[in-house]
Amino acid sequence: MLIRGRVISNMMLIENLIGITIFITTITAVQFPNNPTSEMSADEKFFVKSNKTAEQSDESGHEIETEIEEKKFLDDALKTVLDPRTVIGKVDEVVENFKIQLEEVDKENSTLELFMEEMDKLSLEICKTAQESLWDYVTDINSEAKKNKMVRIAAEEDEIKKQYWTILKKKYLNDQEPMLDLKLKRKIKIIKERGTNVQMPQSKQREEIDTMQRIWSRVSVCAYNASVCNNEDSQRTMNDVITIFKTSNDTDELAYYWKAYRDATGKKIRPIFKDYVSRMNNIAVSENFNDAGEVWRYAFEDDDFLNTVNRLWNEIKPFYNLLHSYVRAKLKAYYKKELQNDDKLIPAHILGNLWAQEWQAIYHKVAAYPNIERASVKQNESIHSKDLFNAVDEFHQSLGFESAKDTFADIKETTTTVNCLPSSHDMCDGVNYKIKWCGEKVSDITVGLSRAARLLGHVQYFKHYRNLQPLYRDGPNPAFHDAISDIAAVQLTSPKHLRTLNFVKVESTAESTLNHLLWMALEKFPLMAYAYVLDKWRWDVFANSTMDNWNQYWWDLRTRETGISPPVARNESDLDPAAKYHVVSHVQYITYLISHILEFQILLSLCKRANHSGPLHECSIYGDKEAGKMLSDGMSLGSSEDWRTVLRTMTGETELSTKGILEYFAVLQDFLKEETAKLERKNEAMDTNAPIIIGIVAVLITLLMFILYCIKNRDSTLKILSYCSLSKNGSLDIVANELSQRKSNDVDDGVSEDKV
């Protein structure tokens, strides 16, 4: 099945009138339809089906803002399939053939096992066809014919998923026997999940989603301080606004764009959001769920998932709060006015991201040791994209994995185009896997290596479960693909490992390590916090049909849980969560929270197997075949077993644990505690001394003004002073007179003139 990007992001082409759902998500996430995957970049990748993961490009690091590509591809898709002037020709023979096969399977009166065997064959065939058409399109993105073909085939693939579940319910689920077989029970669970997910935003049920996507994808705002707004030069696109948030220090400008973007998205979407919620809930109820939020949570196979998510967040929240306090204290040097209140909040517009969901863009303002440079390409070194992939592939081989060089052998060093999205593709034949790379110049070695590691990590996962039945060729829940792909990225970008690469210049000191850990934390923890709040808000909206204070509830959660506040006043005519792609496209987001926790939980276990002693962030599993086998054994299970069984294979545990991620950042936590206390004392001292300093300055200014006045009006001043016996002449007259009198007296008294 297919998945995400996160920008890398980390974004996506979305459905047409005939019902295709194409997601562009942020890369770290996995192959689950309708679920985000993470790199990118905190927004997203482009995927059309569950066998593809895509990642966006952005030199800032993670959420490399996939929202940009999401907007571009979504806009193109909408123009193609929603424009009333668009004419789609007759269904080609390939699609028609799949329709005929599906009808024949439906008519047959076969056993459940035979039915599932036939449907698996059909699903595999259309998977191959869909991936071929997708690859043809992403390698020739300007071809309208290839785009239309991809859209039609992907739509038919979704229809087959839907009918697989529909026919199964209608003809076989009255028989209780299948439920006694655990393997059949698992297959039915997977079929239900996928069949229900494609229904949620399918063409006949997505009127509100189509409208919201149109609003979101075509947004532009007037330029800051523009006197007119009627031409292209006076308009700013989402791409422009995202760049402004990364680079501008003008808080008035940032606040303007923050509000303008939400006025152009959420405020316009608000009137139709209630109908969207109602429609999604109705579909969920028709499938025996309580609401649409429960459908999303179903994929995680945890009857107590709400409490699990709350537990995980509350366990990492103390570290997030510490990071938040440190960042706030650091930013006070730049934004004194915005941070003058004692509410301990950070206004959303000064964190370098349009959604304040990851903070790497402000790293240069908050670095632990700003004089120590981050890793970079050595001077005079010529580095190519294949160098990055070779480094990743060599790491995988050191663990005992087979090489995946064939997947990136055809990568070319070409100029990146605006529409290019790096992506990983499982061609569904168990043999061929491909990587789409955009050939951009490597300007940030950490970002470039992370992106390559995530893309190749997805390919390794594809290869590990390639021999399983088609239904099982995926991760056991939406978080596993991203989590496992990120493990290599974390390992490869540590200063310790970077020093082993001959084309990288990096310091490997305690200070550089702290800088690197902070860089990572600025991406991961704000993204996890945002994911928690975003999906908690949506779950509660879906579950409470009487709730109408949506925007107030959003900011209640945002301020209480994450310490982020709106830079301008908000009210119920606004709908600020709808400024996010995943909200208008009905794509869950909690994957970001789960996958980041899961990656460090697995890494902790692998390091134990490698007999590592010492801080977790210093662990390297490079070359350890035992650790590699443990990871490989879990990956090879695909989704044939539930996620707890897979997790036990990799870690010996059956519940999600935050121990790994907290242990990895423990050294940074100690530093943040000490440094934040120093910064806060310094800021408090400045605040306390400010009135005194201001008073002294005022006195000095007054005195200076008086002196300048005296100089300017010298004659008048001298006259005044003379009246007061203070002028030079007046003083001499007085002294001369006194001396004369005293001399006379002294002579009379017998005192010599010399003595006087």
CSV table of N, CA and C in Angstrom, one decimal, residues 172-275:
chain,number,residue,atom,x,y,z
A,172,TYR,N,-20.0,-13.3,2.9
A,172,TYR,CA,-19.3,-14.2,3.7
A,172,TYR,C,-19.3,-14.0,5.2
A,173,LEU,N,-19.5,-12.8,5.6
A,173,LEU,CA,-19.4,-12.5,7.1
A,173,LEU,C,-20.5,-13.0,8.0
A,174,ASN,N,-21.5,-13.6,7.4
A,174,ASN,CA,-22.6,-14.2,8.2
A,174,ASN,C,-22.1,-15.5,8.7
A,175,ASP,N,-21.0,-16.0,8.1
A,175,ASP,CA,-20.5,-17.3,8.5
A,175,ASP,C,-19.5,-17.1,9.6
A,176,GLN,N,-19.7,-17.7,10.7
A,176,GLN,CA,-18.8,-17.4,11.9
A,176,GLN,C,-17.5,-18.2,11.8
A,177,GLU,N,-17.4,-19.1,10.9
A,177,GLU,CA,-16.2,-20.0,10.9
A,177,GLU,C,-14.9,-19.2,10.7
A,178,PRO,N,-14.9,-18.2,9.7
A,178,PRO,CA,-13.7,-17.5,9.5
A,178,PRO,C,-13.1,-16.8,10.7
A,179,MET,N,-14.0,-16.4,11.6
A,179,MET,CA,-13.6,-15.6,12.8
A,179,MET,C,-12.8,-16.5,13.8
A,180,LEU,N,-12.9,-17.8,13.6
A,180,LEU,CA,-12.2,-18.7,14.5
A,180,LEU,C,-10.8,-18.9,14.0
A,181,ASP,N,-10.5,-18.6,12.8
A,181,ASP,CA,-9.2,-18.7,12.2
A,181,ASP,C,-8.5,-17.4,12.4
A,182,LEU,N,-7.4,-17.3,13.2
A,182,LEU,CA,-6.7,-16.1,13.5
A,182,LEU,C,-6.1,-15.4,12.2
A,183,LYS,N,-5.6,-16.2,11.3
A,183,LYS,CA,-5.1,-15.6,10.1
A,183,LYS,C,-6.2,-15.0,9.2
A,184,LEU,N,-7.3,-15.7,9.1
A,184,LEU,CA,-8.4,-15.2,8.3
A,184,LEU,C,-9.0,-13.9,9.0
A,185,LYS,N,-9.0,-14.0,10.4
A,185,LYS,CA,-9.5,-12.8,11.1
A,185,LYS,C,-8.6,-11.6,10.9
A,186,ARG,N,-7.3,-11.8,10.8
A,186,ARG,CA,-6.4,-10.7,10.5
A,186,ARG,C,-6.6,-10.1,9.1
A,187,LYS,N,-6.7,-11.0,8.2
A,187,LYS,CA,-7.0,-10.6,6.8
A,187,LYS,C,-8.3,-9.8,6.7
A,188,ILE,N,-9.3,-10.2,7.3
A,188,ILE,CA,-10.6,-9.5,7.3
A,188,ILE,C,-10.4,-8.1,7.9
A,189,LYS,N,-9.7,-8.1,9.0
A,189,LYS,CA,-9.4,-6.8,9.6
A,189,LYS,C,-8.7,-5.8,8.7
A,190,ILE,N,-7.7,-6.3,8.0
A,190,ILE,CA,-7.0,-5.4,7.0
A,190,ILE,C,-7.9,-5.0,5.9
A,191,ILE,N,-8.7,-5.9,5.3
A,191,ILE,CA,-9.6,-5.6,4.2
A,191,ILE,C,-10.6,-4.6,4.7
A,192,LYS,N,-11.2,-4.7,5.9
A,192,LYS,CA,-12.1,-3.8,6.4
A,192,LYS,C,-11.5,-2.4,6.5
A,193,GLU,N,-10.3,-2.3,7.1
A,193,GLU,CA,-9.7,-1.0,7.3
A,193,GLU,C,-9.5,-0.3,6.0
A,194,ARG,N,-8.9,-1.0,5.0
A,194,ARG,CA,-8.6,-0.4,3.7
A,194,ARG,C,-9.9,-0.1,3.0
A,195,GLY,N,-10.9,-1.0,3.0
A,195,GLY,CA,-12.1,-0.7,2.3
A,195,GLY,C,-12.9,0.5,2.9
A,196,THR,N,-12.8,0.6,4.2
A,196,THR,CA,-13.5,1.7,4.9
A,196,THR,C,-12.8,3.0,4.6
A,197,ASN,N,-11.5,3.0,4.7
A,197,ASN,CA,-10.7,4.2,4.5
A,197,ASN,C,-10.9,4.9,3.1
A,198,VAL,N,-11.0,4.0,2.1
A,198,VAL,CA,-11.2,4.6,0.7
A,198,VAL,C,-12.6,5.1,0.6
A,199,GLN,N,-13.6,4.7,1.4
A,199,GLN,CA,-14.9,5.2,1.3
A,199,GLN,C,-15.0,6.6,2.0
A,200,MET,N,-14.3,6.8,3.0
A,200,MET,CA,-14.4,8.1,3.8
A,200,MET,C,-14.3,9.3,2.9
A,201,PRO,N,-13.3,9.4,2.0
A,201,PRO,CA,-13.2,10.6,1.2
A,201,PRO,C,-13.5,10.2,-0.3
A,202,GLN,N,-14.3,9.2,-0.6
A,202,GLN,CA,-14.5,8.8,-2.0
A,202,GLN,C,-15.4,9.8,-2.7
A,203,SER,N,-15.4,9.8,-4.0
A,203,SER,CA,-16.0,10.8,-4.8
A,203,SER,C,-17.4,11.1,-4.4
A,204,LYS,N,-18.2,10.1,-4.2
A,204,LYS,CA,-19.7,10.3,-4.0
A,204,LYS,C,-19.9,10.8,-2.6
A,205,GLN,N,-18.9,10.8,-1.7
A,205,GLN,CA,-19.0,11.2,-0.3
A,205,GLN,C,-18.2,12.4,0.0
A,206,ARG,N,-17.6,13.1,-0.9
A,206,ARG,CA,-16.6,14.0,-0.6
A,206,ARG,C,-16.9,15.4,-1.1
A,207,GLU,N,-18.2,15.8,-1.2
A,207,GLU,CA,-18.5,17.1,-1.7
A,207,GLU,C,-17.8,18.2,-0.9
A,208,GLU,N,-17.9,18.1,0.5
A,208,GLU,CA,-17.3,19.1,1.3
A,208,GLU,C,-15.8,19.1,1.2
A,209,ILE,N,-15.2,17.9,1.2
A,209,ILE,CA,-13.8,17.8,1.1
A,209,ILE,C,-13.3,18.4,-0.2
A,210,ASP,N,-14.0,18.2,-1.3
A,210,ASP,CA,-13.6,18.8,-2.6
A,210,ASP,C,-13.6,20.3,-2.5
A,211,THR,N,-14.6,20.9,-1.8
A,211,THR,CA,-14.7,22.3,-1.7
A,211,THR,C,-13.6,22.9,-0.8
A,212,MET,N,-13.4,22.2,0.3
A,212,MET,CA,-12.3,22.6,1.2
A,212,MET,C,-10.9,22.6,0.5
A,213,GLN,N,-10.7,21.5,-0.3
A,213,GLN,CA,-9.4,21.4,-1.0
A,213,GLN,C,-9.3,22.5,-2.0
A,214,ARG,N,-10.3,22.8,-2.7
A,214,ARG,CA,-10.3,23.9,-3.6
A,214,ARG,C,-9.9,25.2,-3.0
A,215,ILE,N,-10.5,25.5,-1.8
A,215,ILE,CA,-10.2,26.7,-1.1
A,215,ILE,C,-8.7,26.7,-0.7
A,216,TRP,N,-8.3,25.6,-0.1
A,216,TRP,CA,-6.9,25.5,0.5
A,216,TRP,C,-5.9,25.6,-0.6
A,217,SER,N,-6.1,24.9,-1.7
A,217,SER,CA,-5.0,24.7,-2.7
A,217,SER,C,-4.8,26.0,-3.6
A,218,ARG,N,-5.8,26.9,-3.6
A,218,ARG,CA,-5.7,28.0,-4.5
A,218,ARG,C,-5.5,29.3,-3.7
A,219,VAL,N,-5.1,29.2,-2.5
A,219,VAL,CA,-4.9,30.4,-1.7
A,219,VAL,C,-3.7,31.2,-2.1
A,220,SER,N,-4.0,32.5,-2.0
A,220,SER,CA,-2.9,33.5,-2.2
A,220,SER,C,-3.4,34.7,-1.3
A,221,VAL,N,-2.4,35.5,-0.9
A,221,VAL,CA,-2.8,36.7,0.0
A,221,VAL,C,-2.1,37.9,-0.6
A,222,CYS,N,-2.6,39.0,-0.2
A,222,CYS,CA,-2.0,40.3,-0.6
A,222,CYS,C,-0.6,40.5,0.1
A,223,ALA,N,0.3,41.0,-0.6
A,223,ALA,CA,1.6,41.3,0.0
A,223,ALA,C,1.5,42.3,1.1
A,224,TYR,N,2.4,42.1,2.1
A,224,TYR,CA,2.5,43.0,3.3
A,224,TYR,C,2.7,44.4,2.8
A,225,ASN,N,1.9,45.3,3.3
A,225,ASN,CA,2.0,46.8,3.0
A,225,ASN,C,1.8,47.1,1.5
A,226,ALA,N,1.2,46.2,0.8
A,226,ALA,CA,0.9,46.5,-0.6
A,226,ALA,C,-0.3,47.5,-0.7
A,227,SER,N,-0.1,48.5,-1.5
A,227,SER,CA,-1.1,49.5,-1.7
A,227,SER,C,-2.3,49.0,-2.6
A,228,VAL,N,-1.9,48.1,-3.5
A,228,VAL,CA,-3.0,47.5,-4.3
A,228,VAL,C,-2.7,46.0,-4.3
A,229,CYS,N,-3.7,45.2,-4.7
A,229,CYS,CA,-3.6,43.8,-4.6
A,229,CYS,C,-4.3,43.2,-5.9
A,230,ASN,N,-4.0,43.7,-7.0
A,230,ASN,CA,-4.7,43.2,-8.2
A,230,ASN,C,-3.7,42.7,-9.3
A,231,ASN,N,-2.5,42.4,-8.9
A,231,ASN,CA,-1.6,41.8,-9.9
A,231,ASN,C,-0.7,40.8,-9.2
A,232,GLU,N,0.0,40.0,-10.0
A,232,GLU,CA,0.8,38.9,-9.5
A,232,GLU,C,1.9,39.4,-8.6
A,233,ASP,N,2.5,40.6,-8.8
A,233,ASP,CA,3.6,41.1,-8.0
A,233,ASP,C,3.1,41.5,-6.6
A,234,SER,N,1.8,41.7,-6.5
A,234,SER,CA,1.2,42.1,-5.2
A,234,SER,C,0.6,40.9,-4.4
A,235,GLN,N,0.7,39.7,-5.0
A,235,GLN,CA,0.2,38.5,-4.4
A,235,GLN,C,1.3,37.7,-3.8
A,236,ARG,N,1.0,36.9,-2.7
A,236,ARG,CA,2.0,36.0,-2.2
A,236,ARG,C,1.4,34.6,-2.1
A,237,THR,N,2.1,33.6,-2.6
A,237,THR,CA,1.6,32.2,-2.6
A,237,THR,C,2.0,31.6,-1.2
A,238,MET,N,1.5,30.3,-1.0
A,238,MET,CA,1.9,29.6,0.2
A,238,MET,C,3.4,29.4,0.2
A,239,ASN,N,4.0,29.1,-0.9
A,239,ASN,CA,5.5,29.0,-0.9
A,239,ASN,C,6.1,30.3,-0.5
A,240,ASP,N,5.7,31.4,-0.9
A,240,ASP,CA,6.2,32.7,-0.5
A,240,ASP,C,6.1,32.9,1.0
A,241,VAL,N,4.9,32.6,1.5
A,241,VAL,CA,4.6,32.8,2.9
A,241,VAL,C,5.5,31.9,3.8
A,242,ILE,N,5.7,30.7,3.4
A,242,ILE,CA,6.5,29.7,4.1
A,242,ILE,C,7.9,30.2,4.2
A,243,THR,N,8.4,30.8,3.1
A,243,THR,CA,9.8,31.3,3.0
A,243,THR,C,9.9,32.5,3.9
A,244,ILE,N,8.9,33.4,3.9
A,244,ILE,CA,8.9,34.6,4.8
A,244,ILE,C,9.0,34.2,6.2
A,245,PHE,N,8.3,33.1,6.6
A,245,PHE,CA,8.3,32.7,8.0
A,245,PHE,C,9.7,32.2,8.4
A,246,LYS,N,10.4,31.6,7.5
A,246,LYS,CA,11.7,31.1,7.8
A,246,LYS,C,12.8,32.2,7.9
A,247,THR,N,12.6,33.3,7.2
A,247,THR,CA,13.6,34.3,7.0
A,247,THR,C,13.4,35.6,7.6
A,248,SER,N,12.1,36.0,7.8
A,248,SER,CA,11.8,37.4,8.3
A,248,SER,C,11.9,37.5,9.8
A,249,ASN,N,12.4,38.7,10.2
A,249,ASN,CA,12.4,39.0,11.7
A,249,ASN,C,11.5,40.1,12.0
A,250,ASP,N,10.7,40.5,11.0
A,250,ASP,CA,9.7,41.6,11.2
A,250,ASP,C,8.4,41.0,11.8
A,251,THR,N,8.2,41.2,13.0
A,251,THR,CA,7.0,40.5,13.7
A,251,THR,C,5.7,41.1,13.2
A,252,ASP,N,5.7,42.3,12.8
A,252,ASP,CA,4.4,42.9,12.2
A,252,ASP,C,4.1,42.2,10.9
A,253,GLU,N,5.2,42.0,10.1
A,253,GLU,CA,5.0,41.3,8.8
A,253,GLU,C,4.5,39.9,9.0
A,254,LEU,N,5.2,39.2,10.0
A,254,LEU,CA,4.8,37.8,10.2
A,254,LEU,C,3.4,37.7,10.8
A,255,ALA,N,3.0,38.6,11.7
A,255,ALA,CA,1.6,38.5,12.2
A,255,ALA,C,0.6,38.8,11.1
A,256,TYR,N,1.0,39.7,10.2
A,256,TYR,CA,0.1,39.9,9.0
A,256,TYR,C,-0.1,38.7,8.2
A,257,TYR,N,0.9,38.0,7.8
A,257,TYR,CA,0.8,36.8,7.0
A,257,TYR,C,0.2,35.7,7.7
A,258,TRP,N,0.4,35.6,9.0
A,258,TRP,CA,-0.2,34.5,9.8
A,258,TRP,C,-1.7,34.7,9.7
A,259,LYS,N,-2.2,35.9,9.9
A,259,LYS,CA,-3.6,36.1,9.9
A,259,LYS,C,-4.2,36.0,8.5
A,260,ALA,N,-3.5,36.6,7.5
A,260,ALA,CA,-4.0,36.6,6.2
A,260,ALA,C,-4.2,35.2,5.6
A,261,TYR,N,-3.2,34.3,5.9
A,261,TYR,CA,-3.3,33.0,5.4
A,261,TYR,C,-4.5,32.2,6.0
A,262,ARG,N,-4.8,32.5,7.3
A,262,ARG,CA,-5.9,31.8,7.9
A,262,ARG,C,-7.2,32.4,7.5
A,263,ASP,N,-7.2,33.7,7.2
A,263,ASP,CA,-8.4,34.3,6.7
A,263,ASP,C,-8.8,33.7,5.3
A,264,ALA,N,-7.7,33.4,4.5
A,264,ALA,CA,-8.0,32.8,3.2
A,264,ALA,C,-8.3,31.4,3.2
A,265,THR,N,-8.0,30.7,4.3
A,265,THR,CA,-8.3,29.2,4.4
A,265,THR,C,-9.4,28.9,5.4
A,266,GLY,N,-9.0,28.9,6.7
A,266,GLY,CA,-9.9,28.4,7.7
A,266,GLY,C,-11.2,29.2,7.8
A,267,LYS,N,-11.1,30.6,7.7
A,267,LYS,CA,-12.3,31.4,7.8
A,267,LYS,C,-13.3,31.1,6.7
A,268,LYS,N,-12.8,30.8,5.5
A,268,LYS,CA,-13.7,30.4,4.4
A,268,LYS,C,-14.2,29.0,4.5
A,269,ILE,N,-13.4,28.1,5.1
A,269,ILE,CA,-13.8,26.7,5.2
A,269,ILE,C,-14.8,26.5,6.4
A,270,ARG,N,-14.8,27.4,7.3
A,270,ARG,CA,-15.7,27.3,8.5
A,270,ARG,C,-17.1,27.0,8.2
A,271,PRO,N,-17.8,27.7,7.2
A,271,PRO,CA,-19.2,27.5,7.0
A,271,PRO,C,-19.6,26.1,6.5
A,272,ILE,N,-18.6,25.3,5.9
A,272,ILE,CA,-19.0,24.0,5.4
A,272,ILE,C,-18.4,22.9,6.2
A,273,PHE,N,-17.7,23.2,7.3
A,273,PHE,CA,-17.0,22.2,8.1
A,273,PHE,C,-18.0,21.3,8.8
A,274,LYS,N,-19.1,21.9,9.3
A,274,LYS,CA,-20.1,21.1,10.0
A,274,LYS,C,-20.7,20.0,9.1
A,275,ASP,N,-21.0,20.3,7.9
A,275,ASP,CA,-21.5,19.3,7.0
A,275,ASP,C,-20.5,18.2,6.7
